[in-house]
Coordinates of C-alpha atoms in Angstrom, one line a residue:
X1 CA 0.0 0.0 0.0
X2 CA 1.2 3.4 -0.7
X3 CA 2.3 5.9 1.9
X4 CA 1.1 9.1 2.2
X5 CA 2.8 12.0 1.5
X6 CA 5.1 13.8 4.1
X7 CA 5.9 11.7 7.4
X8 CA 3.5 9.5 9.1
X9 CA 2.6 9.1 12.8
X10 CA 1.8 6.2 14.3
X11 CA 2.0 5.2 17.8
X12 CA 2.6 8.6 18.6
X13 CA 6.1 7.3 16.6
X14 CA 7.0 9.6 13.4
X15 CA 8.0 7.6 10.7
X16 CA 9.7 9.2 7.2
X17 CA 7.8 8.0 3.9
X18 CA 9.0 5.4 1.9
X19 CA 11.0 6.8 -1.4
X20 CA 8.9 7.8 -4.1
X21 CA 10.6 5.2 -6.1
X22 CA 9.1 2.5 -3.9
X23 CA 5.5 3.4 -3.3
X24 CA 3.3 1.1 -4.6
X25 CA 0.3 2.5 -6.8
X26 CA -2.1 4.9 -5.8
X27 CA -5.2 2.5 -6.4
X28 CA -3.6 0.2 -3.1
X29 CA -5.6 1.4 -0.3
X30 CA -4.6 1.7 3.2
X31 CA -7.5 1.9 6.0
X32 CA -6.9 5.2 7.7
X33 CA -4.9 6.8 5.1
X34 CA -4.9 10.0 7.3
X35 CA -2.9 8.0 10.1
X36 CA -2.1 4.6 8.9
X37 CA -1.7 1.7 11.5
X38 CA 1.2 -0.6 11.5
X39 CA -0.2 -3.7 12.4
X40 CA 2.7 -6.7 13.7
X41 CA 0.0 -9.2 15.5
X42 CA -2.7 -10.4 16.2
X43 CA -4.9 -13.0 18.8
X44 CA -8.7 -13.7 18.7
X45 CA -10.3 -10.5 18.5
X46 CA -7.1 -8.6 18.9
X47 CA -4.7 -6.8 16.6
X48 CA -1.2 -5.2 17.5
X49 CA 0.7 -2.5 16.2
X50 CA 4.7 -2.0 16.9
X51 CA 4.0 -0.1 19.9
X52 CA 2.1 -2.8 21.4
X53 CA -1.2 -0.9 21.3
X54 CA -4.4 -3.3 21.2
X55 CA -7.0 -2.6 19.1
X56 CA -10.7 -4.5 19.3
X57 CA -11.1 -5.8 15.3
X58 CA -14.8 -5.7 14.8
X59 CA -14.7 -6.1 10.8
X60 CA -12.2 -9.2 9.9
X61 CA -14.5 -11.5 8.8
X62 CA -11.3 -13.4 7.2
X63 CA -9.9 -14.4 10.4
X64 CA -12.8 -16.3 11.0
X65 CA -12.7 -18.1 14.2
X66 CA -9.7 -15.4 15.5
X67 CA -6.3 -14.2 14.1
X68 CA -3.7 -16.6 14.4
X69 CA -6.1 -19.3 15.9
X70 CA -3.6 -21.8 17.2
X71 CA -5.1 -24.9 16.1
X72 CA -5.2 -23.7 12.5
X73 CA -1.9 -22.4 12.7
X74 CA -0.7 -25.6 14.1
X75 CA -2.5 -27.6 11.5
X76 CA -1.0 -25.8 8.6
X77 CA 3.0 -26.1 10.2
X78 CA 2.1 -30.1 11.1
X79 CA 1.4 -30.7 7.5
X80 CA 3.6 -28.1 5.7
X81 CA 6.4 -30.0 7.4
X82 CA 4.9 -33.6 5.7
X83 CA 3.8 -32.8 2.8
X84 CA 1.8 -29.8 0.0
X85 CA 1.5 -30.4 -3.1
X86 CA -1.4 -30.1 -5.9
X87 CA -4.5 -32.3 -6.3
X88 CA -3.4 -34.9 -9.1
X89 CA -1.8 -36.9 -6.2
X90 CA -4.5 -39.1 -3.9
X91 CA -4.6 -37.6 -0.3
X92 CA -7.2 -38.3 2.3
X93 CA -7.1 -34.1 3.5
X94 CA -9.2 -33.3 0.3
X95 CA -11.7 -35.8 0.7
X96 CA -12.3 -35.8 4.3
X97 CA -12.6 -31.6 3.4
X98 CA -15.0 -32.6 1.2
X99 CA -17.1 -34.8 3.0
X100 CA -17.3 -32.6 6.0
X101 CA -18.2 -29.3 4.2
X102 CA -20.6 -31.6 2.8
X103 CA -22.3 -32.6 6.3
X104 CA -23.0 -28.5 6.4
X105 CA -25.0 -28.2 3.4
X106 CA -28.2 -29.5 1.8
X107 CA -27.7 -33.1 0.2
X108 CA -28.0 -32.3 -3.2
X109 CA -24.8 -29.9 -3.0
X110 CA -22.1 -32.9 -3.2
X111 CA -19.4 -31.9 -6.1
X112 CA -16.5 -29.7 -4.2
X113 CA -14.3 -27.5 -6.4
X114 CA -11.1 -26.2 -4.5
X115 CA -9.6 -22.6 -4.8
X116 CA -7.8 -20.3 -3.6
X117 CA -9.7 -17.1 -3.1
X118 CA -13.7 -15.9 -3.4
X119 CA -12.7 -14.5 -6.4
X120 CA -11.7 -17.6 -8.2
X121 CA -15.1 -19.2 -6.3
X122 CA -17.4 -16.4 -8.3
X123 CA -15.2 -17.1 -11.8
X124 CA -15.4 -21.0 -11.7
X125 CA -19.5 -20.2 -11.0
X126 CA -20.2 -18.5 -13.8
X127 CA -18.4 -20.9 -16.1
X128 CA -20.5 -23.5 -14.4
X129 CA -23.5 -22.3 -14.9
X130 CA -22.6 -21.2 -18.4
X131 CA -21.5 -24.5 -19.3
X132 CA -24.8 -25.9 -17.5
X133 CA -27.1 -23.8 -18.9
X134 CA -25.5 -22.8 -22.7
X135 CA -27.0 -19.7 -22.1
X136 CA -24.6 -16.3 -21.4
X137 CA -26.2 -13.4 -19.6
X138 CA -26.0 -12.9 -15.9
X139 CA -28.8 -10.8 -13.6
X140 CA -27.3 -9.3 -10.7
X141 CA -28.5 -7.3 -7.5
X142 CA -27.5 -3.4 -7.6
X143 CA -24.4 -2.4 -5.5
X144 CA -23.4 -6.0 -5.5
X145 CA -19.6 -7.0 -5.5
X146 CA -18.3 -10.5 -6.7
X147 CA -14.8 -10.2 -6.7
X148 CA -11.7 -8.3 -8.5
X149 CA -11.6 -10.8 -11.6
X150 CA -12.6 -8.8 -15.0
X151 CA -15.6 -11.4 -15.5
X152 CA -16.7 -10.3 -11.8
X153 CA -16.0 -6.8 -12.4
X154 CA -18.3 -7.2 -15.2
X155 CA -20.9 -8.7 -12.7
X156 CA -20.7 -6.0 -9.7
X157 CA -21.9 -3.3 -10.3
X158 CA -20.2 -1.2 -6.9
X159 CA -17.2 -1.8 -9.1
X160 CA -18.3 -1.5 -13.1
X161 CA -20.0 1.3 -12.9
X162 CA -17.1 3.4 -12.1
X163 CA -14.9 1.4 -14.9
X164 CA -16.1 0.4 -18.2
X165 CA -20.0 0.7 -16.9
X166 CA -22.4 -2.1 -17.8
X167 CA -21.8 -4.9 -20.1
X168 CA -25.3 -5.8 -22.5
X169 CA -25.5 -9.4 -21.1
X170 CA -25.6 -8.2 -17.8
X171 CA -28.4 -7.2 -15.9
X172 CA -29.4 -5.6 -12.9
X173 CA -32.4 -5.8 -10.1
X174 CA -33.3 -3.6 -7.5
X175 CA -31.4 -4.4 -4.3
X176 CA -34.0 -6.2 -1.7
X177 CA -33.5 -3.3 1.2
X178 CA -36.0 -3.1 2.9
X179 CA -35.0 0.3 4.7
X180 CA -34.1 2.8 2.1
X181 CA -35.0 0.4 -1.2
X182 CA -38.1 0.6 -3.4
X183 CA -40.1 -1.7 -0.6
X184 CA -39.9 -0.3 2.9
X185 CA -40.8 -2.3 6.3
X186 CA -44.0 -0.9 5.9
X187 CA -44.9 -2.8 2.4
X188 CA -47.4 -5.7 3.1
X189 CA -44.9 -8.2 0.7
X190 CA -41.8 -6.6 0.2
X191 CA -40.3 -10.1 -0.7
X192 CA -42.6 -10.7 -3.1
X193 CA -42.5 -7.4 -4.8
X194 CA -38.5 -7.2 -4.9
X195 CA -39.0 -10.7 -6.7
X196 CA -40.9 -9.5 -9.3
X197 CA -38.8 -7.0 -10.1
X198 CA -36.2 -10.0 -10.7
X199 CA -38.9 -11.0 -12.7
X200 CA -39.2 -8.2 -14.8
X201 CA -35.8 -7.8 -15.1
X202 CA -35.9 -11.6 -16.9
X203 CA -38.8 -10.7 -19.0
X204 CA -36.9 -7.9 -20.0
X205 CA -34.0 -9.9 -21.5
X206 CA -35.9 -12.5 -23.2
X207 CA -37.6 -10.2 -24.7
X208 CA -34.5 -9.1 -26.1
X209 CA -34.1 -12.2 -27.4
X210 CA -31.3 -12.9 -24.6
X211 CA -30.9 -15.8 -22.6
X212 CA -30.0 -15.7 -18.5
X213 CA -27.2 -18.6 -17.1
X214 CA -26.8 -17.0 -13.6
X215 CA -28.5 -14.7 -11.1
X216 CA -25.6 -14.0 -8.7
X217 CA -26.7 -13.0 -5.0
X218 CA -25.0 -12.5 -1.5
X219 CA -27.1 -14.2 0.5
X220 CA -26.7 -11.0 2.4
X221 CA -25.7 -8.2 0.7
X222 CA -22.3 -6.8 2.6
X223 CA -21.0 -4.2 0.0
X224 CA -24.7 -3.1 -0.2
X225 CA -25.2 -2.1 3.3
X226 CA -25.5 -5.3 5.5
X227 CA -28.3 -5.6 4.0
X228 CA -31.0 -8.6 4.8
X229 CA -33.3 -9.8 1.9
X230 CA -36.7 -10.4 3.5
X231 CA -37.8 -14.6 3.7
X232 CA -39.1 -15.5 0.9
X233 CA -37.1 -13.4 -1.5
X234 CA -34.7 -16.2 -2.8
X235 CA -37.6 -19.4 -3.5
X236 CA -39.7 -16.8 -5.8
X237 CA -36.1 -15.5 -7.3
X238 CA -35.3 -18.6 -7.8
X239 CA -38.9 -19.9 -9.7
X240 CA -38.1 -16.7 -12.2
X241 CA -34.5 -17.9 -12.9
X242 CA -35.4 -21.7 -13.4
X243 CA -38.1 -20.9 -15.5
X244 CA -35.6 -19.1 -18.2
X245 CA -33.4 -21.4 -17.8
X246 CA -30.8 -20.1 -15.7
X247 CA -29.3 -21.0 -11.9
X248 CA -29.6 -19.8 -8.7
X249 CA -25.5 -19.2 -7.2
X250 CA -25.6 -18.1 -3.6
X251 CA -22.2 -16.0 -2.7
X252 CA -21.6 -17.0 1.4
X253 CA -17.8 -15.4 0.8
X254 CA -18.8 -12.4 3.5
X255 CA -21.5 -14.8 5.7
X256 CA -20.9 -18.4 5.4
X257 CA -19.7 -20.7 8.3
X258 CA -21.9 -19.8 11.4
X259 CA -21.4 -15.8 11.2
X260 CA -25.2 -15.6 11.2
X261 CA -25.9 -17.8 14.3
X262 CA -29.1 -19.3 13.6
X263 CA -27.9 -21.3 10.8
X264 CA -24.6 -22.7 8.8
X265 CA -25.1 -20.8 6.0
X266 CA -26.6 -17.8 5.4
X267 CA -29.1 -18.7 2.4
X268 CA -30.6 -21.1 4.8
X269 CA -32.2 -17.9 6.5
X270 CA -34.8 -17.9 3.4
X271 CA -36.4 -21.6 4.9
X272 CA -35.4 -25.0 4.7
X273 CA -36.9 -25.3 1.4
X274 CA -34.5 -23.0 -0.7
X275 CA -31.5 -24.2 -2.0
X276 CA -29.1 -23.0 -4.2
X277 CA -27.7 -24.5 -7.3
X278 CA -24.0 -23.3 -7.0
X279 CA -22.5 -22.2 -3.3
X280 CA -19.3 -20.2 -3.2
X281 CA -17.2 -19.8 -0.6
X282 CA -13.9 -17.8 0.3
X283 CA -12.3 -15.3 3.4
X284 CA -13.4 -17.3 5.9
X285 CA -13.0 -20.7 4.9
X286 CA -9.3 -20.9 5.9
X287 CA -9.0 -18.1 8.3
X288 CA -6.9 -16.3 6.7
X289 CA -5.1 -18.9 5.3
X290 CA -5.7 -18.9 0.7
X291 CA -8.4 -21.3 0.5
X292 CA -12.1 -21.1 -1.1
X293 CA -14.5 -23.6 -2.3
X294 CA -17.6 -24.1 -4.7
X295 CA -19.8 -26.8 -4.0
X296 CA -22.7 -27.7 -6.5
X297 CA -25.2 -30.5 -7.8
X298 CA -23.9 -33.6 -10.1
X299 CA -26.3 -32.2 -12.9
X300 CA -23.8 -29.1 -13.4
X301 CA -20.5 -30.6 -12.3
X302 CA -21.5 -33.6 -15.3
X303 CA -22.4 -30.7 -17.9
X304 CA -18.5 -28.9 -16.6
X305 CA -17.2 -32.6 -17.6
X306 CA -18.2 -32.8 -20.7
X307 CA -16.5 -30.1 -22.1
X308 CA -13.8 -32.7 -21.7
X309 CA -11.4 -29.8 -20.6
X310 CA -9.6 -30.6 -17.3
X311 CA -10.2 -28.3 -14.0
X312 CA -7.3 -27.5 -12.8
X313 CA -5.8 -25.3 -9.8
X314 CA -2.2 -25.6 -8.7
X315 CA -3.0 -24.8 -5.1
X316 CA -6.4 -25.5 -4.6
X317 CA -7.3 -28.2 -2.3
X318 CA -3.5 -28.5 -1.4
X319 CA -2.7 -30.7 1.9
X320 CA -2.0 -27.9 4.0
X321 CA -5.5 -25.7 2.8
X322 CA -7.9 -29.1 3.4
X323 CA -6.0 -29.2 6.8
X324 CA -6.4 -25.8 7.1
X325 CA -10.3 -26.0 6.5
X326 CA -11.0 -29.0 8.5
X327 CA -9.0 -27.0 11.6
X328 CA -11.4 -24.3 11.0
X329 CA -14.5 -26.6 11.0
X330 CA -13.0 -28.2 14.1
X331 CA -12.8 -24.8 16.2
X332 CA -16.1 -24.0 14.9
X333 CA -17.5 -27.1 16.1
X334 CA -15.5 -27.5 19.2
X335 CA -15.3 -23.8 20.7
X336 CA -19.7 -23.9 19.8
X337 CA -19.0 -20.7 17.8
X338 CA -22.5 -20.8 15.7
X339 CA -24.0 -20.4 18.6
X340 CA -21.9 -17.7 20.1
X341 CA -22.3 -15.5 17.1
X342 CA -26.1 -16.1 18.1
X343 CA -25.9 -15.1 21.5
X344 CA -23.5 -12.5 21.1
X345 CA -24.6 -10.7 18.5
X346 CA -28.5 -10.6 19.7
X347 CA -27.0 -8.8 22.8
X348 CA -24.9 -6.3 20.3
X349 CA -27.9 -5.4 18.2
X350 CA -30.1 -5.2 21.5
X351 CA -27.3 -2.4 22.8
X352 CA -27.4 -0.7 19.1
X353 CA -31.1 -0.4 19.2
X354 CA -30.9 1.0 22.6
X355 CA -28.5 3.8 21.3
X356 CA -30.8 3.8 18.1
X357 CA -33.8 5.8 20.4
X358 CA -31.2 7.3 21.9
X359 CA -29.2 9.1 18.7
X360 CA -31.7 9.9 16.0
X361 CA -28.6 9.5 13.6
X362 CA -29.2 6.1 14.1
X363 CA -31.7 5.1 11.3
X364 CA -31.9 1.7 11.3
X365 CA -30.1 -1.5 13.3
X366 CA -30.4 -4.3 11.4
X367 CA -28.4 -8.1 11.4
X368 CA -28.0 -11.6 12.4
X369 CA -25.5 -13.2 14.6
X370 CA -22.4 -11.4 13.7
X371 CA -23.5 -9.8 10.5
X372 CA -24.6 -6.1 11.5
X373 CA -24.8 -3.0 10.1
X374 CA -25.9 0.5 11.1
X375 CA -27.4 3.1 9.1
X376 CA -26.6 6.1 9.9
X377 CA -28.6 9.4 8.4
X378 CA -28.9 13.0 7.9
X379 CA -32.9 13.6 8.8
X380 CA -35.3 11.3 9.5
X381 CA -37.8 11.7 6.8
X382 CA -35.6 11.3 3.7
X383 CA -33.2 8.8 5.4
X384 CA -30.3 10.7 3.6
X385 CA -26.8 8.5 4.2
X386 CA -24.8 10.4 6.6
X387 CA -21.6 9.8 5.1
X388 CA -19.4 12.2 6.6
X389 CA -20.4 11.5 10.0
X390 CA -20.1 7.5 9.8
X391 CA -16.5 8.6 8.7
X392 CA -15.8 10.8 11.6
X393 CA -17.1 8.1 13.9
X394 CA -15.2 5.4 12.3
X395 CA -12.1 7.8 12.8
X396 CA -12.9 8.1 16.7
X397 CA -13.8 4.9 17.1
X398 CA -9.8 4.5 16.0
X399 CA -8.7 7.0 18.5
X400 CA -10.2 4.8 21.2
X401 CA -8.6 1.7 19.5
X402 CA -11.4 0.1 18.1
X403 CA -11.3 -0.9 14.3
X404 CA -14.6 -0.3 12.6
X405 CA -15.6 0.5 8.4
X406 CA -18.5 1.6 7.0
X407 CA -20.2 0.5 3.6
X408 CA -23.5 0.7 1.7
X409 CA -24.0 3.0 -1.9
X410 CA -23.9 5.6 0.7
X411 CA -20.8 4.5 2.6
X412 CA -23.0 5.3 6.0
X413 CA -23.4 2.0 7.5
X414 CA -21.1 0.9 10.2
X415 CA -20.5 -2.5 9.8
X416 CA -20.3 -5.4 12.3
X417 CA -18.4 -8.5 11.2
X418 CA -15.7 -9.8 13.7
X419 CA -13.6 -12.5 14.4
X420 CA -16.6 -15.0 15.7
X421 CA -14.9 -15.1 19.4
X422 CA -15.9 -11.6 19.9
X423 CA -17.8 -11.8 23.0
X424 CA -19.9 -9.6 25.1
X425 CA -17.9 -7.6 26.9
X426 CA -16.6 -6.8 23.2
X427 CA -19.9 -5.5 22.4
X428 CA -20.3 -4.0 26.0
X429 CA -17.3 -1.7 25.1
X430 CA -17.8 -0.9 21.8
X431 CA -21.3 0.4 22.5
X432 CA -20.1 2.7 24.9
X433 CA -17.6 4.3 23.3
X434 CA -20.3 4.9 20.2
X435 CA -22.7 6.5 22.5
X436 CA -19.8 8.7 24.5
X437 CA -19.0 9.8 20.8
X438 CA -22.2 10.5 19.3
X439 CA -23.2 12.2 22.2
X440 CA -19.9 14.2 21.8
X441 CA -21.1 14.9 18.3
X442 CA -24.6 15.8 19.3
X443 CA -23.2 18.8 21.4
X444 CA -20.1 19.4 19.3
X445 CA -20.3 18.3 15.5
X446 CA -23.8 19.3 14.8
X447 CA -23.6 18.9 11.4
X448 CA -26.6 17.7 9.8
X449 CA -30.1 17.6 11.1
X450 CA -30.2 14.1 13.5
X451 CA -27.3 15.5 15.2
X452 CA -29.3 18.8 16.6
X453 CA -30.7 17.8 20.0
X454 CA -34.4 18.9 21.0
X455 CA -34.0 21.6 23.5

């Protein structure tokens, strides 16, 4: 990442720039770019910078079940020192992998492909259901982000439309928020209607004369705001998509493996009777550690076989990333962390709606286990992103050592995805350091009108 200009402070240590000829490009972005951390370690919940200073990490989703978990890190030096090579050679790590990711999901999800990063999870997809389906065009939710490939550039529109803009054989619904979207809480069906809009969207292309392979969804939208699609919304998606042909591919890369608490996998908050055709999975997976996954049906995987062109990935599904994975799977199972997200995060989004009567910039609270997000706005009626003001908290919220980001089209939603052992005292202290500092900004930065007390 690039430094910026003139000397840096960090620690309360100034530190000269790096030589010009040895910056890396602009485009390489550092968190904080204003007053950079130097991060050296990290534990659990915990990161370190090289003064020693802990910080609370309340947005690495990657390290999954906490930085530098030690039975991950032991698994990966126990087999690095055996053995890692790629997949053409027999090993029981990729198949016991296999078979326990397969324990997780719905039955008719059985064929594994291994990777190394979400990215390559989303690319892989689309060629999947391409091959599948022999049709081309994808449909996509708005503000959606796939991955940093070109063909998932193509398919995210966060990214595309401030690049090349929209390809024709890609096409996009309306995002199903219910806070600030089309369809409010107050709409008597608003998974139904954000459905058919899915369903115009598909009309709309065959009419062209166009054919879908793929709609694409988070299973909850992160770059979108933390956004939860109401129940419901992915079975009548998923009718539209079928009937043209297409297939349904559920991206768990943000939410996957317990982060929403009530269930495995975050598309199985739609009901027990949705499931998807293709499920890809990355960050989390290994912990930090280069590993992703797609698992899908045999009717697809046989259709990918018949091009009679090989898959292949050098590292994917190496020794050390199965043993990797399965250590993950064991600390998930073992430490009960599904059902820690649950507990803890209900008690963090009961603290954030308490502040949410409190601070009238709060606009909405929304989440599941540890997948929250809050929306912070300028007035009440329009619901106008506050986006200055979720950057001046997020900067505070540094000061006081505790690592937060905001997303959303608006980039006003503070968002909630920790390591899973975050725990309640976590959420205790975080909570009170956002009210001691929205209060500050209620008497001091009264910037926009939810930040002007009543007298």
């Amino acid at each position: 990442a690039q430094s910026p200009a003139g000397t840096e402070k960090s620690g309360g240590v100034t530190q000269e720039p790096f030589p010009e000829t040895e910056t890396a490009s602009d485009s390489c972005r550092l968190f904080y770019p204003e007053d950079p951390i130097k991060i050296v370690r990290g534990q659990g919940q915990y990161l370190y910078d090289e003064q020693g200073a802990e910080y609370l990490d309340c947005v690495n989703n990657v390290a999954h079940v906490g930085h530098c978990h030690p039975l991950v890190v032991q698994a990966a030096h126990e087999q690095n020192q055996v053995l890692n090579t790629n997949s053409r050679y027999l090993h029981d790590n990729i198949v016991d992998y296999a078979q326990r990711l397969s324990e997780t999901l719905p039955e008719k999800l059985c064929v594994f492909y291994f990777l190394n990063s979400g990215s390559e999870a989303n690319d892989l997809a689309l060629r999947l259901a391409r091959q599948y389906t022999g049709h081309w065009d994808v449909v996509v939710l708005d503000h959606a982000y796939h991955g940093h490939l070109s063909s998932l550039i193509d398919i995210s529109p966060y990214k595309f439309r401030d690049l090349d803009g929209q390809k024709e054989w890609v096409h996009v619904a309306p995002l199903p928020d219910t806070y600030r979207g089309l369809y409010r809480e107050d709409h008597p069906n608003p998974a139904g209607a954000y459905a058919s809009e899915v369903e115009r969207v598909v009309n709309s292309v065959q009419e062209k004369g166009r054919k879908i392979a793929a709609f694409f969804a988070e299973s909850l939208p992160s770059v979108g705001g933390q956004i939860i699609p109401p129940a419901g919304f992915f079975q009548e998606v998923a009718e539209h998509i079928h009937r043209a042909g297409g297939v349904f591919v559920a991206d768990e890369i943000q939410v996957g493996f317990g982060r929403v608490g009530q269930h495995f996998w975050a598309f199985q908050l739609q009901g027990e009777d949705f499931v998807p055709d293709i499920v890809t999975m990355g960050k989390s997976i290994g912990n930090g550690h280069p590993v992703a996954c797609v698992a899908t049906t045999q009717a697809v995987a046989r259709a990918f076989e018949a091009t009679g062109v090989e898959y292949f990935n050098t590292f994917g599904g190496s020794p050390v990333s199965c043993a990797v994975g399965l250590a993950v799977l064991d600390v998930l199972e073992k430490e009960q962390l599904q059902a820690h997200a649950a507990s803890v995060g209900s008690f963090l989004m009961e603290l954030l709606r308490q502040q949410k009567a409190k601070h009238p910039i709060i606009g909405d609270v929304r989440g599941t286990g540890l997948f929250i997000g809050v929306d912070l706005i300028k007035d009440e009626a329009t619901r106008t992103p506050a986006t200055d003001e979720a950057n001046y908290v997020v900067s505070r919220m540094k000061e006081n050592y505790i690592l937060l980001s905001t997303d959303g089209p608006g980039r006003n939603v503070l968002k909630f995805k920790p390591p899973m052992c975050f725990s309640v005292d976590n959420a205790r202290h975080v909570v009170a350091k956002m009210d001691a500092i929205l209060t500050n900004m209620e008497e001091k930065v009264r910037s926009c009108e939810t930040l002007r007390l009543q007298p």
